Amino acid sequence: MKLHELSPAVGSTKEAKRIGRGHGSGNGKTAGKGHKGQKARAGRGIRAGFEGGQMPLQRRVPKRGFNNIFATKFAIVNVSDLEVFEAGAVIDTAALQDKGLVKKVYDGVKVLGNGNLSKAVTVKASAFSESAKSKIEAAGGKAEVI
């Protein structure tokens, strides 16, 4: 077999439709664009969301709230979730990810005081709620802010 003898598999290639090339092509005259109107013109520009001059939906719907783009977003862990660790363990973001308690760290991890803790553990996190800090220390552990 030589390079000039190679050809694509039968049926894998298709001839391009030649639009606007006479009646015999089956796609002549208006070339599949119908008669007149905005969609028949060259350039054919209707932007996404345009409703023919009517006030578009994205402008009719009332806007609500405020989204602070500078806010710090924490991954949240409850005190009760820390029960999966053994006593005396040092819990940091890597340990929390290994156990599957945190999927994405965002700007840090914050420990909240929901639930109870019976083991003495050292927790290293970006932030603690007051109740979480007191529960960790009441169990004999440490709450260290990174």
Short mmCIF file of N, CA and C in Angstrom, two decimals:
data_model
loop_
_atom_site.label_atom_id
_atom_site.label_comp_id
_atom_site.label_asym_id
_atom_site.label_seq_id
_atom_site.Cartn_x
_atom_site.Cartn_y
_atom_site.Cartn_z
N MET A 1 0.85 -1.19 0.00
CA MET A 1 0.00 0.00 0.00
C MET A 1 0.89 1.24 0.00
N LYS A 2 0.51 2.18 -0.83
CA LYS A 2 1.29 3.43 -0.93
C LYS A 2 0.44 4.59 -0.40
N LEU A 3 1.11 5.68 -0.08
CA LEU A 3 0.44 6.84 0.50
C LEU A 3 -0.67 7.37 -0.40
N HIS A 4 -0.46 7.38 -1.69
CA HIS A 4 -1.47 7.92 -2.61
C HIS A 4 -2.65 6.96 -2.81
N GLU A 5 -2.51 5.73 -2.32
CA GLU A 5 -3.60 4.75 -2.46
C GLU A 5 -4.56 4.78 -1.26
N LEU A 6 -4.19 5.51 -0.19
CA LEU A 6 -5.05 5.58 1.00
C LEU A 6 -6.31 6.38 0.72
N SER A 7 -7.43 5.92 1.26
CA SER A 7 -8.69 6.66 1.14
C SER A 7 -9.54 6.38 2.38
N PRO A 8 -10.41 7.34 2.75
CA PRO A 8 -11.24 7.12 3.93
C PRO A 8 -12.22 5.98 3.75
N ALA A 9 -12.70 5.42 4.88
CA ALA A 9 -13.65 4.32 4.83
C ALA A 9 -14.93 4.75 4.11
N VAL A 10 -15.57 3.80 3.45
CA VAL A 10 -16.78 4.09 2.69
C VAL A 10 -17.88 4.56 3.64
N GLY A 11 -18.48 5.73 3.33
CA GLY A 11 -19.57 6.27 4.14
C GLY A 11 -19.12 7.18 5.27
N SER A 12 -17.80 7.31 5.48
CA SER A 12 -17.32 8.14 6.60
C SER A 12 -17.23 9.61 6.22
N THR A 13 -17.16 9.91 4.94
CA THR A 13 -17.10 11.31 4.51
C THR A 13 -18.35 11.68 3.72
N LYS A 14 -18.72 12.97 3.81
CA LYS A 14 -19.93 13.44 3.14
C LYS A 14 -19.60 14.73 2.40
N GLU A 15 -20.17 14.92 1.23
CA GLU A 15 -19.95 16.15 0.48
C GLU A 15 -20.67 17.29 1.17
N ALA A 16 -20.05 18.47 1.20
CA ALA A 16 -20.65 19.64 1.83
C ALA A 16 -21.85 20.10 1.02
N LYS A 17 -22.91 20.60 1.71
CA LYS A 17 -24.10 21.13 1.04
C LYS A 17 -23.73 22.46 0.42
N ARG A 18 -23.93 22.62 -0.87
CA ARG A 18 -23.62 23.88 -1.54
C ARG A 18 -24.90 24.70 -1.62
N ILE A 19 -25.04 25.60 -0.67
CA ILE A 19 -26.26 26.38 -0.53
C ILE A 19 -26.26 27.57 -1.47
N GLY A 20 -27.43 27.82 -2.09
CA GLY A 20 -27.59 28.98 -2.97
C GLY A 20 -26.89 28.82 -4.30
N ARG A 21 -26.86 27.61 -4.84
CA ARG A 21 -26.19 27.37 -6.12
C ARG A 21 -27.16 26.85 -7.19
N GLY A 22 -28.34 27.46 -7.24
CA GLY A 22 -29.29 27.14 -8.31
C GLY A 22 -30.37 26.15 -7.92
N HIS A 23 -31.45 26.12 -8.73
CA HIS A 23 -32.61 25.26 -8.46
C HIS A 23 -32.25 23.79 -8.42
N GLY A 24 -31.37 23.37 -9.28
CA GLY A 24 -31.02 21.95 -9.40
C GLY A 24 -30.41 21.38 -8.12
N SER A 25 -29.82 22.23 -7.29
CA SER A 25 -29.17 21.75 -6.08
C SER A 25 -30.19 21.39 -5.00
N GLY A 26 -31.43 21.87 -5.15
CA GLY A 26 -32.45 21.63 -4.14
C GLY A 26 -32.36 22.65 -3.01
N ASN A 27 -31.38 23.54 -3.11
CA ASN A 27 -31.23 24.57 -2.08
C ASN A 27 -30.84 25.89 -2.72
N GLY A 28 -31.56 26.25 -3.78
CA GLY A 28 -31.28 27.48 -4.51
C GLY A 28 -32.20 28.59 -4.07
N LYS A 29 -32.34 29.60 -4.91
CA LYS A 29 -33.20 30.78 -4.67
C LYS A 29 -32.99 31.40 -3.29
N THR A 30 -33.83 31.11 -2.31
CA THR A 30 -33.69 31.75 -0.99
C THR A 30 -32.68 31.02 -0.10
N ALA A 31 -32.12 29.95 -0.58
CA ALA A 31 -31.05 29.22 0.09
C ALA A 31 -31.41 28.76 1.50
N GLY A 32 -32.66 28.31 1.69
CA GLY A 32 -33.09 27.77 2.97
C GLY A 32 -33.41 28.82 4.02
N LYS A 33 -33.42 30.11 3.61
CA LYS A 33 -33.67 31.18 4.57
C LYS A 33 -35.10 31.71 4.52
N GLY A 34 -35.93 31.19 3.67
CA GLY A 34 -37.31 31.68 3.57
C GLY A 34 -37.36 33.02 2.87
N HIS A 35 -38.48 33.73 3.00
CA HIS A 35 -38.66 35.01 2.31
C HIS A 35 -38.51 36.18 3.27
N LYS A 36 -37.58 37.03 2.98
CA LYS A 36 -37.33 38.28 3.72
C LYS A 36 -37.25 38.09 5.25
N GLY A 37 -37.33 39.17 5.96
CA GLY A 37 -37.25 39.10 7.42
C GLY A 37 -35.82 39.17 7.93
N GLN A 38 -35.69 39.39 9.24
CA GLN A 38 -34.38 39.57 9.85
C GLN A 38 -33.48 38.36 9.67
N LYS A 39 -34.07 37.17 9.73
CA LYS A 39 -33.25 35.95 9.63
C LYS A 39 -32.78 35.67 8.21
N ALA A 40 -33.36 36.35 7.24
CA ALA A 40 -32.96 36.13 5.84
C ALA A 40 -31.81 37.06 5.45
N ARG A 41 -31.56 38.09 6.23
CA ARG A 41 -30.56 39.09 5.87
C ARG A 41 -29.14 38.62 6.17
N ALA A 42 -28.20 39.26 5.49
CA ALA A 42 -26.78 38.97 5.73
C ALA A 42 -26.41 39.49 7.11
N GLY A 43 -25.56 38.78 7.81
CA GLY A 43 -25.15 39.20 9.14
C GLY A 43 -26.03 38.60 10.21
N ARG A 44 -27.30 38.47 9.96
CA ARG A 44 -28.30 37.79 10.78
C ARG A 44 -28.01 37.86 12.28
N GLY A 45 -28.12 39.06 12.85
CA GLY A 45 -27.76 39.18 14.25
C GLY A 45 -28.94 39.35 15.19
N ILE A 46 -29.31 38.30 15.90
CA ILE A 46 -30.26 38.40 16.99
C ILE A 46 -29.52 37.88 18.21
N ARG A 47 -29.24 38.78 19.13
CA ARG A 47 -28.46 38.36 20.29
C ARG A 47 -29.27 37.45 21.21
N ALA A 48 -28.60 36.71 22.03
CA ALA A 48 -29.26 35.80 22.96
C ALA A 48 -30.12 36.58 23.93
N GLY A 49 -31.36 36.16 24.12
CA GLY A 49 -32.26 36.82 25.05
C GLY A 49 -33.06 37.95 24.43
N PHE A 50 -32.87 38.25 23.13
CA PHE A 50 -33.61 39.33 22.47
C PHE A 50 -35.03 38.86 22.21
N GLU A 51 -36.01 39.70 22.58
CA GLU A 51 -37.42 39.31 22.45
C GLU A 51 -38.18 40.25 21.53
N GLY A 52 -37.51 40.71 20.46
CA GLY A 52 -38.19 41.52 19.46
C GLY A 52 -38.53 42.91 19.95
N GLY A 53 -37.79 43.44 20.89
CA GLY A 53 -38.05 44.79 21.39
C GLY A 53 -38.84 44.79 22.69
N GLN A 54 -39.53 43.68 22.98
CA GLN A 54 -40.22 43.56 24.28
C GLN A 54 -39.15 43.54 25.36
N MET A 55 -39.51 44.04 26.54
CA MET A 55 -38.55 44.05 27.65
C MET A 55 -38.15 42.61 27.97
N PRO A 56 -36.87 42.27 27.83
CA PRO A 56 -36.44 40.87 28.01
C PRO A 56 -36.63 40.37 29.44
N LEU A 57 -36.76 39.06 29.55
CA LEU A 57 -37.03 38.41 30.83
C LEU A 57 -35.99 38.77 31.88
N GLN A 58 -34.72 38.77 31.50
CA GLN A 58 -33.67 39.04 32.49
C GLN A 58 -33.74 40.47 33.01
N ARG A 59 -34.45 41.36 32.32
CA ARG A 59 -34.63 42.73 32.82
C ARG A 59 -35.99 42.91 33.50
N ARG A 60 -36.94 42.02 33.21
CA ARG A 60 -38.26 42.11 33.84
C ARG A 60 -38.26 41.56 35.26
N VAL A 61 -37.44 40.55 35.50
CA VAL A 61 -37.41 39.89 36.80
C VAL A 61 -36.71 40.80 37.81
N PRO A 62 -37.31 41.02 38.99
CA PRO A 62 -36.68 41.91 39.96
C PRO A 62 -35.38 41.32 40.52
N LYS A 63 -34.43 42.20 40.73
CA LYS A 63 -33.15 41.78 41.30
C LYS A 63 -33.25 41.90 42.81
N ARG A 64 -32.75 40.92 43.52
CA ARG A 64 -32.83 40.94 44.98
C ARG A 64 -31.50 40.58 45.61
N GLY A 65 -31.24 41.16 46.75
CA GLY A 65 -30.08 40.77 47.54
C GLY A 65 -28.78 41.43 47.11
N PHE A 66 -27.73 41.01 47.77
CA PHE A 66 -26.40 41.55 47.54
C PHE A 66 -25.41 40.42 47.72
N ASN A 67 -24.47 40.30 46.81
CA ASN A 67 -23.47 39.24 46.89
C ASN A 67 -22.09 39.88 47.09
N ASN A 68 -21.57 39.77 48.29
CA ASN A 68 -20.27 40.35 48.59
C ASN A 68 -19.16 39.47 48.02
N ILE A 69 -18.48 39.98 47.00
CA ILE A 69 -17.43 39.19 46.35
C ILE A 69 -16.16 39.10 47.18
N PHE A 70 -16.07 39.93 48.24
CA PHE A 70 -14.89 39.92 49.10
C PHE A 70 -15.09 39.09 50.37
N ALA A 71 -16.27 38.49 50.54
CA ALA A 71 -16.57 37.72 51.74
C ALA A 71 -15.70 36.47 51.80
N THR A 72 -15.29 36.08 53.00
CA THR A 72 -14.52 34.85 53.16
C THR A 72 -15.50 33.68 53.28
N LYS A 73 -15.28 32.67 52.48
CA LYS A 73 -16.16 31.50 52.49
C LYS A 73 -15.43 30.34 53.16
N PHE A 74 -16.04 29.82 54.22
CA PHE A 74 -15.42 28.74 54.97
C PHE A 74 -16.07 27.41 54.65
N ALA A 75 -15.26 26.34 54.69
CA ALA A 75 -15.80 24.98 54.69
C ALA A 75 -16.19 24.71 56.14
N ILE A 76 -17.38 24.18 56.36
CA ILE A 76 -17.91 24.06 57.73
C ILE A 76 -17.84 22.62 58.23
N VAL A 77 -17.37 22.49 59.47
CA VAL A 77 -17.31 21.19 60.16
C VAL A 77 -17.91 21.38 61.55
N ASN A 78 -18.76 20.47 61.96
CA ASN A 78 -19.35 20.53 63.30
C ASN A 78 -18.51 19.74 64.30
N VAL A 79 -18.63 20.07 65.57
CA VAL A 79 -17.89 19.39 66.64
C VAL A 79 -18.23 17.90 66.65
N SER A 80 -19.50 17.56 66.39
CA SER A 80 -19.92 16.15 66.39
C SER A 80 -19.22 15.35 65.29
N ASP A 81 -18.82 16.01 64.20
CA ASP A 81 -18.11 15.32 63.10
C ASP A 81 -16.71 14.88 63.51
N LEU A 82 -16.15 15.54 64.52
CA LEU A 82 -14.78 15.23 64.96
C LEU A 82 -14.69 13.93 65.76
N GLU A 83 -15.83 13.33 66.06
CA GLU A 83 -15.88 12.05 66.80
C GLU A 83 -15.22 10.91 66.02
N VAL A 84 -15.13 11.03 64.71
CA VAL A 84 -14.53 9.95 63.90
C VAL A 84 -13.02 9.80 64.13
N PHE A 85 -12.39 10.83 64.69
CA PHE A 85 -10.95 10.77 64.97
C PHE A 85 -10.70 10.12 66.33
N GLU A 86 -9.54 9.47 66.47
CA GLU A 86 -9.19 8.84 67.75
C GLU A 86 -8.68 9.90 68.72
N ALA A 87 -8.69 9.57 70.01
CA ALA A 87 -8.26 10.51 71.05
C ALA A 87 -6.79 10.87 70.86
N GLY A 88 -6.47 12.15 71.06
CA GLY A 88 -5.09 12.62 70.93
C GLY A 88 -4.68 12.96 69.51
N ALA A 89 -5.58 12.84 68.56
CA ALA A 89 -5.26 13.13 67.16
C ALA A 89 -5.12 14.63 66.93
N VAL A 90 -4.25 14.97 65.96
CA VAL A 90 -4.11 16.37 65.53
C VAL A 90 -4.92 16.51 64.25
N ILE A 91 -5.98 17.32 64.31
CA ILE A 91 -6.89 17.46 63.18
C ILE A 91 -6.62 18.77 62.46
N ASP A 92 -6.21 18.67 61.20
CA ASP A 92 -6.04 19.86 60.37
C ASP A 92 -6.84 19.67 59.07
N THR A 93 -6.70 20.60 58.13
CA THR A 93 -7.50 20.54 56.90
C THR A 93 -7.23 19.26 56.11
N ALA A 94 -5.97 18.84 56.07
CA ALA A 94 -5.62 17.62 55.32
C ALA A 94 -6.29 16.39 55.93
N ALA A 95 -6.32 16.32 57.28
CA ALA A 95 -6.96 15.19 57.98
C ALA A 95 -8.46 15.18 57.73
N LEU A 96 -9.06 16.36 57.72
CA LEU A 96 -10.51 16.46 57.46
C LEU A 96 -10.85 16.03 56.04
N GLN A 97 -9.98 16.38 55.08
CA GLN A 97 -10.21 15.97 53.69
C GLN A 97 -10.03 14.46 53.52
N ASP A 98 -9.06 13.88 54.22
CA ASP A 98 -8.83 12.44 54.14
C ASP A 98 -10.03 11.65 54.64
N LYS A 99 -10.68 12.14 55.69
CA LYS A 99 -11.86 11.47 56.26
C LYS A 99 -13.14 11.78 55.47
N GLY A 100 -13.05 12.74 54.54
CA GLY A 100 -14.23 13.08 53.72
C GLY A 100 -15.19 14.04 54.39
N LEU A 101 -14.75 14.70 55.47
CA LEU A 101 -15.61 15.66 56.16
C LEU A 101 -15.65 17.00 55.43
N VAL A 102 -14.58 17.28 54.68
CA VAL A 102 -14.50 18.52 53.90
C VAL A 102 -14.11 18.15 52.48
N LYS A 103 -14.88 18.64 51.50
CA LYS A 103 -14.54 18.36 50.11
C LYS A 103 -13.65 19.45 49.55
N LYS A 104 -14.08 20.72 49.71
CA LYS A 104 -13.33 21.85 49.20
C LYS A 104 -13.05 22.80 50.35
N VAL A 105 -11.83 23.28 50.49
CA VAL A 105 -11.43 24.07 51.64
C VAL A 105 -11.85 25.55 51.52
N TYR A 106 -12.02 26.08 50.29
CA TYR A 106 -12.35 27.50 50.06
C TYR A 106 -11.30 28.41 50.70
N ASP A 107 -11.72 29.32 51.62
CA ASP A 107 -10.78 30.23 52.27
C ASP A 107 -10.30 29.70 53.62
N GLY A 108 -10.71 28.51 53.98
CA GLY A 108 -10.33 27.91 55.25
C GLY A 108 -11.45 27.05 55.81
N VAL A 109 -11.21 26.48 56.99
CA VAL A 109 -12.19 25.62 57.65
C VAL A 109 -12.65 26.29 58.93
N LYS A 110 -13.97 26.30 59.14
CA LYS A 110 -14.52 26.84 60.39
C LYS A 110 -15.22 25.71 61.13
N VAL A 111 -14.93 25.61 62.43
CA VAL A 111 -15.53 24.57 63.27
C VAL A 111 -16.69 25.20 64.03
N LEU A 112 -17.88 24.60 63.89
CA LEU A 112 -19.08 25.08 64.58
C LEU A 112 -19.42 24.14 65.73
N GLY A 113 -20.16 24.65 66.70
CA GLY A 113 -20.41 23.91 67.93
C GLY A 113 -21.63 23.03 67.95
N ASN A 114 -22.05 22.48 66.83
CA ASN A 114 -23.23 21.60 66.81
C ASN A 114 -22.83 20.19 67.23
N GLY A 115 -23.45 19.64 68.26
CA GLY A 115 -23.16 18.30 68.73
C GLY A 115 -22.20 18.31 69.91
N ASN A 116 -21.72 17.11 70.27
CA ASN A 116 -20.82 16.97 71.42
C ASN A 116 -19.55 16.25 71.03
N LEU A 117 -18.51 16.45 71.85
CA LEU A 117 -17.21 15.82 71.63
C LEU A 117 -16.78 15.16 72.93
N SER A 118 -16.42 13.86 72.85
CA SER A 118 -16.05 13.13 74.06
C SER A 118 -14.55 12.85 74.14
N LYS A 119 -13.79 13.15 73.08
CA LYS A 119 -12.36 12.84 73.04
C LYS A 119 -11.53 14.12 73.08
N ALA A 120 -10.34 14.01 73.63
CA ALA A 120 -9.41 15.13 73.65
C ALA A 120 -8.62 15.14 72.34
N VAL A 121 -8.87 16.13 71.51
CA VAL A 121 -8.18 16.24 70.22
C VAL A 121 -7.67 17.67 70.03
N THR A 122 -6.62 17.80 69.23
CA THR A 122 -6.10 19.12 68.89
C THR A 122 -6.62 19.47 67.50
N VAL A 123 -7.38 20.57 67.43
CA VAL A 123 -7.98 20.98 66.16
C VAL A 123 -7.31 22.24 65.67
N LYS A 124 -6.79 22.19 64.43
CA LYS A 124 -6.17 23.35 63.80
C LYS A 124 -7.07 23.79 62.65
N ALA A 125 -7.68 24.97 62.79
CA ALA A 125 -8.60 25.47 61.76
C ALA A 125 -8.46 26.98 61.63
N SER A 126 -9.08 27.53 60.59
CA SER A 126 -9.02 28.97 60.34
C SER A 126 -9.88 29.75 61.32
N ALA A 127 -11.01 29.15 61.74
CA ALA A 127 -11.92 29.86 62.65
C ALA A 127 -12.71 28.87 63.49
N PHE A 128 -13.13 29.33 64.67
CA PHE A 128 -13.95 28.52 65.57
C PHE A 128 -15.10 29.39 66.08
N SER A 129 -16.26 28.77 66.26
CA SER A 129 -17.33 29.50 66.95
C SER A 129 -17.02 29.40 68.45
N GLU A 130 -17.59 30.29 69.25
CA GLU A 130 -17.34 30.30 70.69
C GLU A 130 -17.74 28.97 71.33
N SER A 131 -18.91 28.45 70.91
CA SER A 131 -19.40 27.19 71.50
C SER A 131 -18.52 26.01 71.11
N ALA A 132 -18.00 26.04 69.87
CA ALA A 132 -17.11 24.95 69.42
C ALA A 132 -15.82 24.96 70.23
N LYS A 133 -15.27 26.15 70.44
CA LYS A 133 -14.02 26.28 71.19
C LYS A 133 -14.20 25.76 72.62
N SER A 134 -15.30 26.15 73.24
CA SER A 134 -15.55 25.73 74.63
C SER A 134 -15.79 24.22 74.73
N LYS A 135 -16.45 23.62 73.75
CA LYS A 135 -16.71 22.17 73.77
C LYS A 135 -15.43 21.37 73.56
N ILE A 136 -14.55 21.85 72.68
CA ILE A 136 -13.27 21.17 72.43
C ILE A 136 -12.41 21.21 73.70
N GLU A 137 -12.35 22.39 74.33
CA GLU A 137 -11.55 22.55 75.54
C GLU A 137 -12.14 21.83 76.74
N ALA A 138 -13.48 21.73 76.78
CA ALA A 138 -14.15 21.00 77.86
C ALA A 138 -13.84 19.50 77.78
N ALA A 139 -13.62 18.99 76.55
CA ALA A 139 -13.28 17.58 76.34
C ALA A 139 -11.80 17.32 76.59
N GLY A 140 -11.04 18.39 76.91
CA GLY A 140 -9.61 18.24 77.18
C GLY A 140 -8.73 18.46 75.97
N GLY A 141 -9.31 19.00 74.90
CA GLY A 141 -8.54 19.22 73.67
C GLY A 141 -8.09 20.66 73.51
N LYS A 142 -7.51 20.95 72.36
CA LYS A 142 -7.02 22.30 72.05
C LYS A 142 -7.64 22.78 70.75
N ALA A 143 -7.97 24.07 70.70
CA ALA A 143 -8.49 24.70 69.48
C ALA A 143 -7.47 25.76 69.04
N GLU A 144 -6.70 25.46 67.97
CA GLU A 144 -5.67 26.36 67.50
C GLU A 144 -6.09 27.03 66.20
N VAL A 145 -6.01 28.35 66.18
CA VAL A 145 -6.33 29.13 64.97
C VAL A 145 -5.09 29.20 64.08
N ILE A 146 -5.25 28.81 62.83
CA ILE A 146 -4.12 28.83 61.88
C ILE A 146 -3.94 30.23 61.33
#
